[in-house]
Amino acid sequence: MIKYKTLIVAIALILVIIQGTLIFRDAMKKNIPYPWLWGIIGLMNIPSSTIIYLVFKTLYFKKKKRS
């Protein structure tokens, strides 16, 4: 039983690190303010961090186009 728990934790850890890295790289590429902050937010949990980032990115670019 302990082996399964360890495997699940390891997979979750890998997914969170990949998500944080991808969010950070995208924020750097798109010149979104505070890319390090977005990378750290991406390390917190798996699905909701990405959703929050995508919503912010969409709103940020809409606001940027109006200016």
PDB file of C-alpha atoms in Angstrom:
ATOM      1  CA  MET A   1       0.000   0.000   0.000  1.00  0.00           C
ATOM      2  CA  ILE A   2       2.851   2.385   0.777  1.00  0.00           C
ATOM      3  CA  LYS A   3       4.322   1.847  -2.699  1.00  0.00           C
ATOM      4  CA  TYR A   4       1.122   3.101  -4.349  1.00  0.00           C
ATOM      5  CA  LYS A   5       1.000   6.197  -2.172  1.00  0.00           C
ATOM      6  CA  THR A   6       4.637   6.941  -2.957  1.00  0.00           C
ATOM      7  CA  LEU A   7       3.996   6.495  -6.672  1.00  0.00           C
ATOM      8  CA  ILE A   8       0.970   8.809  -6.594  1.00  0.00           C
ATOM      9  CA  VAL A   9       2.908  11.484  -4.698  1.00  0.00           C
ATOM     10  CA  ALA A  10       5.839  11.202  -7.117  1.00  0.00           C
ATOM     11  CA  ILE A  11       3.572  11.553 -10.168  1.00  0.00           C
ATOM     12  CA  ALA A  12       1.759  14.528  -8.628  1.00  0.00           C
ATOM     13  CA  LEU A  13       5.081  16.192  -7.816  1.00  0.00           C
ATOM     14  CA  ILE A  14       6.328  15.720 -11.371  1.00  0.00           C
ATOM     15  CA  LEU A  15       3.088  17.117 -12.823  1.00  0.00           C
ATOM     16  CA  VAL A  16       3.198  20.174 -10.571  1.00  0.00           C
ATOM     17  CA  ILE A  17       6.827  20.916 -11.499  1.00  0.00           C
ATOM     18  CA  ILE A  18       6.058  20.567 -15.218  1.00  0.00           C
ATOM     19  CA  GLN A  19       3.014  22.838 -14.876  1.00  0.00           C
ATOM     20  CA  GLY A  20       4.967  25.528 -13.008  1.00  0.00           C
ATOM     21  CA  THR A  21       7.753  25.425 -15.580  1.00  0.00           C
ATOM     22  CA  LEU A  22       5.372  25.692 -18.525  1.00  0.00           C
ATOM     23  CA  ILE A  23       3.469  28.591 -16.970  1.00  0.00           C
ATOM     24  CA  PHE A  24       6.744  30.393 -16.210  1.00  0.00           C
ATOM     25  CA  ARG A  25       8.084  29.911 -19.745  1.00  0.00           C
ATOM     26  CA  ASP A  26       4.837  31.083 -21.321  1.00  0.00           C
ATOM     27  CA  ALA A  27       4.746  34.165 -19.097  1.00  0.00           C
ATOM     28  CA  MET A  28       8.341  35.006 -20.075  1.00  0.00           C
ATOM     29  CA  LYS A  29       7.606  34.498 -23.775  1.00  0.00           C
ATOM     30  CA  LYS A  30       4.426  36.615 -23.729  1.00  0.00           C
ATOM     31  CA  ASN A  31       5.996  39.385 -21.551  1.00  0.00           C
ATOM     32  CA  ILE A  32       3.371  38.971 -18.858  1.00  0.00           C
ATOM     33  CA  PRO A  33       4.293  40.809 -15.642  1.00  0.00           C
ATOM     34  CA  TYR A  34       5.827  38.813 -12.778  1.00  0.00           C
ATOM     35  CA  PRO A  35       6.636  35.514 -14.526  1.00  0.00           C
ATOM     36  CA  TRP A  36       8.337  34.168 -11.380  1.00  0.00           C
ATOM     37  CA  LEU A  37       5.169  34.722  -9.398  1.00  0.00           C
ATOM     38  CA  TRP A  38       3.155  32.822 -11.997  1.00  0.00           C
ATOM     39  CA  GLY A  39       5.682  29.989 -11.883  1.00  0.00           C
ATOM     40  CA  ILE A  40       5.340  29.763  -8.109  1.00  0.00           C
ATOM     41  CA  ILE A  41       1.547  29.855  -8.356  1.00  0.00           C
ATOM     42  CA  GLY A  42       1.836  27.007 -10.879  1.00  0.00           C
ATOM     43  CA  LEU A  43       3.608  24.927  -8.230  1.00  0.00           C
ATOM     44  CA  MET A  44       0.688  25.091  -5.817  1.00  0.00           C
ATOM     45  CA  ASN A  45      -1.870  22.718  -7.374  1.00  0.00           C
ATOM     46  CA  ILE A  46      -2.492  21.046 -10.680  1.00  0.00           C
ATOM     47  CA  PRO A  47      -5.584  22.177 -12.580  1.00  0.00           C
ATOM     48  CA  SER A  48      -6.689  25.449 -11.017  1.00  0.00           C
ATOM     49  CA  SER A  49      -3.347  27.267 -11.363  1.00  0.00           C
ATOM     50  CA  THR A  50      -3.384  26.767 -15.116  1.00  0.00           C
ATOM     51  CA  ILE A  51      -6.999  27.906 -15.374  1.00  0.00           C
ATOM     52  CA  ILE A  52      -6.311  31.055 -13.354  1.00  0.00           C
ATOM     53  CA  TYR A  53      -3.233  31.815 -15.472  1.00  0.00           C
ATOM     54  CA  LEU A  54      -5.121  31.374 -18.747  1.00  0.00           C
ATOM     55  CA  VAL A  55      -7.945  33.652 -17.580  1.00  0.00           C
ATOM     56  CA  PHE A  56      -5.443  36.299 -16.463  1.00  0.00           C
ATOM     57  CA  LYS A  57      -3.521  36.038 -19.727  1.00  0.00           C
ATOM     58  CA  THR A  58      -6.694  36.482 -21.759  1.00  0.00           C
ATOM     59  CA  LEU A  59      -7.813  39.501 -19.727  1.00  0.00           C
ATOM     60  CA  TYR A  60      -4.286  40.988 -19.818  1.00  0.00           C
ATOM     61  CA  PHE A  61      -4.097  40.857 -23.605  1.00  0.00           C
ATOM     62  CA  LYS A  62      -7.629  42.240 -24.017  1.00  0.00           C
ATOM     63  CA  LYS A  63      -6.703  45.175 -21.807  1.00  0.00           C
ATOM     64  CA  LYS A  64      -3.406  45.624 -23.665  1.00  0.00           C
ATOM     65  CA  LYS A  65      -5.183  45.761 -27.059  1.00  0.00           C
ATOM     66  CA  ARG A  66      -7.529  48.531 -25.868  1.00  0.00           C
ATOM     67  CA  SER A  67      -4.598  50.735 -24.857  1.00  0.00           C
TER      68      SER A  67
END
